[in-house]
Amino acid sequence: MRGGAYWHCLRGVVTRELLRFVHQRSRFIAALVRPLVWLFVFAAGFRMALGVAMIEPYETYIRYEVYIVPGLVGMIQLFNGMQSSLSMVYDREMGSMRVLLVSPFPRWYLLICKLLASTLVSMVQVYVFLLIAYVYGVQAPLTGYVYILPALLVTGFMVGALGLLLSTFVRQLENFAGIMNFVIFPMFFLSSALYPLWRIREGSYLVYQIASFNPFTYAVETIRFALYEQFNMTASTIAIVTTLVLLTMAIWGYDPSRGMLARKGGE
Amino acid sequence: MAVSDETPRTPALDVRDLSFSYGGAPALQEVDLRIAVGEFVVLLGLNGAGKTTLFSLVTRLYDTRHGHIAVEGHDLHRQATHAHACMGVVFQQPTLDLDLTVKQNLLYHGALHGMTRRMAYERAMEQLGRMGMQDSLQRRVRQLSGGQRRRVEIARGLLHHPRLLLLDEPTVGLDMASRRALVSHVHELCASQGVAVLWATHLIDEVYADDRVVVLDQGRVKADGHVADIVAAQGSETIGAAFDRLVGKETTP
């Protein structure tokens, strides 16, 4: 295959994912309603109870709504990544996954195309959410909306690769829903998405320790710092390394000669 | 010693000594199958005979642990991308995206084979034209009948001009008229385009009198030859009776 062919393959996979997204308006609305409920309802309620001290990257005291916006961006990507992996299980059950897997491109490349496509879809959702938040009064510096692009890419790949990896362990759609509950909610709530780590430590040292080991914490912090035109080296490095590890494991899982699919397929 | 001028052509599909099992339960045992370029072969077997497992191995959805598979001379294990480029597949389950149009589905497939949009579009028109379905290009797949969807899947399988077309029970869910039309159409494709075809089915009436038939039963090849040869070898009068005898379904008088 020539280099141009790889581009056409990527374009095709991304176009299909975007077309499917456009056709599934309810999915788009559901993806927005969830973080908006947090922003408009929960944050308004918690505002008085949870004051946020002056912490990096913020230069002054901030409202709770301002604090949770990067976490809600991460939430959109987390749910989208899992939804995309859920569709992989569905596609595998329904057979359309096979069309992808019998393509004459290396399987690792096809999976990366799929992950990139799903990440781009999540980025569309994120920007619509950020626009609504901006109108609502949660406003970051304008250049911050450009700086978060790489952070969104890393987070999208990270949660997408995790979902992809989980999908290799699951044979039936029904089982995946259960796994999602055991992954999505702990990953989101045991992170710095809703409360700063120092606040969590005040409440429970154990939860703080768990949140400190949760890679989603570092994805959220990468987004938070980027949105305010800063670069958090530690958070970004941990997020990137986690992404690479999960991606490698997911590709291994989808290798018919080595991964989980091979073990399920037979011997 | 006379030497033939003709060099033997590489078979479109070459399966040798292929065995496979699910958790210790054998699904295929020492299967040998060779299909020449432009040949139409019917893989005939009851449900559970191992047809879909064979397809999953030939398409590398599962990896081959015991045996060897080559497509157009490309080893499926070591040269998977080359082998995949030579094959078109129509799976037993429908695999078209129902919410997309016929055009969008075919362009997607073209992209998965590295084609530009323009080339994929031209090929889509070419293949749909052969199926008499060029007017359906902008229709959503959901709006098509079962037979039309299958035709689109075959058009999709042929979009990248494969040398080998694999069809796993493609007539499942179709009425008799649609089934006949589809079988006839693929025979014509095989003759006109020189595509080798492996047609898996459990339906005897999809076998033509001059077809080569491979009978698969409990994971083993029980017979491989032209209809007349198999019928004669079994001392039967029809391919249906010969098949029943081979798979042990024969009723005692």
PDB file of N, CA, C and O in Angstrom, chain A residues 2 38 41 48 53 66 75 81 87 106 120 150 170 207 245:
ATOM      1  N   ARG A   2       0.523   2.207  -0.867  1.00  0.00           N
ATOM      2  CA  ARG A   2       1.248   3.470  -0.915  1.00  0.00           C
ATOM      3  C   ARG A   2       0.786   4.391   0.224  1.00  0.00           C
ATOM      4  O   ARG A   2      -0.250   4.155   0.831  1.00  0.00           O
ATOM      5  N   TRP A  38     -24.650  18.874  34.917  1.00  0.00           N
ATOM      6  CA  TRP A  38     -23.634  19.101  35.955  1.00  0.00           C
ATOM      7  C   TRP A  38     -23.328  20.588  36.094  1.00  0.00           C
ATOM      8  O   TRP A  38     -23.209  21.114  37.180  1.00  0.00           O
ATOM      9  N   VAL A  41     -26.960  22.590  37.015  1.00  0.00           N
ATOM     10  CA  VAL A  41     -27.715  22.177  38.206  1.00  0.00           C
ATOM     11  C   VAL A  41     -26.778  21.866  39.389  1.00  0.00           C
ATOM     12  O   VAL A  41     -26.813  22.554  40.412  1.00  0.00           O
ATOM     13  N   MET A  48     -21.956  27.103  46.716  1.00  0.00           N
ATOM     14  CA  MET A  48     -21.789  27.664  48.042  1.00  0.00           C
ATOM     15  C   MET A  48     -21.084  26.686  48.987  1.00  0.00           C
ATOM     16  O   MET A  48     -20.340  27.089  49.867  1.00  0.00           O
ATOM     17  N   ALA A  53     -10.152  27.130  46.387  1.00  0.00           N
ATOM     18  CA  ALA A  53      -9.078  28.062  46.701  1.00  0.00           C
ATOM     19  C   ALA A  53      -8.299  28.415  45.436  1.00  0.00           C
ATOM     20  O   ALA A  53      -8.525  27.823  44.378  1.00  0.00           O
ATOM     21  N   VAL A  66     -16.440  27.234  37.104  1.00  0.00           N
ATOM     22  CA  VAL A  66     -15.205  27.404  36.330  1.00  0.00           C
ATOM     23  C   VAL A  66     -14.294  26.193  36.551  1.00  0.00           C
ATOM     24  O   VAL A  66     -13.678  25.682  35.614  1.00  0.00           O
ATOM     25  N   MET A  75     -15.313  14.412  30.887  1.00  0.00           N
ATOM     26  CA  MET A  75     -16.478  13.519  30.977  1.00  0.00           C
ATOM     27  C   MET A  75     -17.054  13.250  29.578  1.00  0.00           C
ATOM     28  O   MET A  75     -17.376  12.110  29.244  1.00  0.00           O
ATOM     29  N   GLY A  81     -15.716   7.994  24.322  1.00  0.00           N
ATOM     30  CA  GLY A  81     -14.758   6.906  24.084  1.00  0.00           C
ATOM     31  C   GLY A  81     -15.379   5.554  24.380  1.00  0.00           C
ATOM     32  O   GLY A  81     -15.227   4.594  23.628  1.00  0.00           O
ATOM     33  N   SER A  87     -19.836   0.588  20.495  1.00  0.00           N
ATOM     34  CA  SER A  87     -20.239   0.361  19.107  1.00  0.00           C
ATOM     35  C   SER A  87     -19.326  -0.660  18.443  1.00  0.00           C
ATOM     36  O   SER A  87     -19.730  -1.368  17.521  1.00  0.00           O
ATOM     37  N   PRO A 106      -2.721  -2.773   7.855  1.00  0.00           N
ATOM     38  CA  PRO A 106      -2.373  -3.392   9.146  1.00  0.00           C
ATOM     39  C   PRO A 106      -3.443  -3.077  10.184  1.00  0.00           C
ATOM     40  O   PRO A 106      -3.993  -1.974  10.209  1.00  0.00           O
ATOM     41  N   LEU A 120     -12.235  12.707  17.153  1.00  0.00           N
ATOM     42  CA  LEU A 120     -12.698  13.908  16.449  1.00  0.00           C
ATOM     43  C   LEU A 120     -14.178  14.164  16.728  1.00  0.00           C
ATOM     44  O   LEU A 120     -14.593  15.311  16.911  1.00  0.00           O
ATOM     45  N   PRO A 150      -4.451  19.676  21.407  1.00  0.00           N
ATOM     46  CA  PRO A 150      -3.629  18.475  21.652  1.00  0.00           C
ATOM     47  C   PRO A 150      -4.040  17.723  22.904  1.00  0.00           C
ATOM     48  O   PRO A 150      -3.979  16.485  22.945  1.00  0.00           O
ATOM     49  N   VAL A 170     -14.782  -8.481  26.043  1.00  0.00           N
ATOM     50  CA  VAL A 170     -16.228  -8.662  26.120  1.00  0.00           C
ATOM     51  C   VAL A 170     -16.756  -9.257  24.828  1.00  0.00           C
ATOM     52  O   VAL A 170     -16.431  -8.791  23.748  1.00  0.00           O
ATOM     53  N   VAL A 207      -9.161   7.877  49.182  1.00  0.00           N
ATOM     54  CA  VAL A 207      -9.723   8.320  47.896  1.00  0.00           C
ATOM     55  C   VAL A 207      -8.714   9.211  47.166  1.00  0.00           C
ATOM     56  O   VAL A 207      -8.542   9.129  45.949  1.00  0.00           O
ATOM     57  N   VAL A 245       0.488   3.088  26.463  1.00  0.00           N
ATOM     58  CA  VAL A 245       0.393   1.733  27.049  1.00  0.00           C
ATOM     59  C   VAL A 245      -0.961   1.101  26.695  1.00  0.00           C
ATOM     60  O   VAL A 245      -1.026  -0.047  26.232  1.00  0.00           O
TER      61      VAL A 245
END
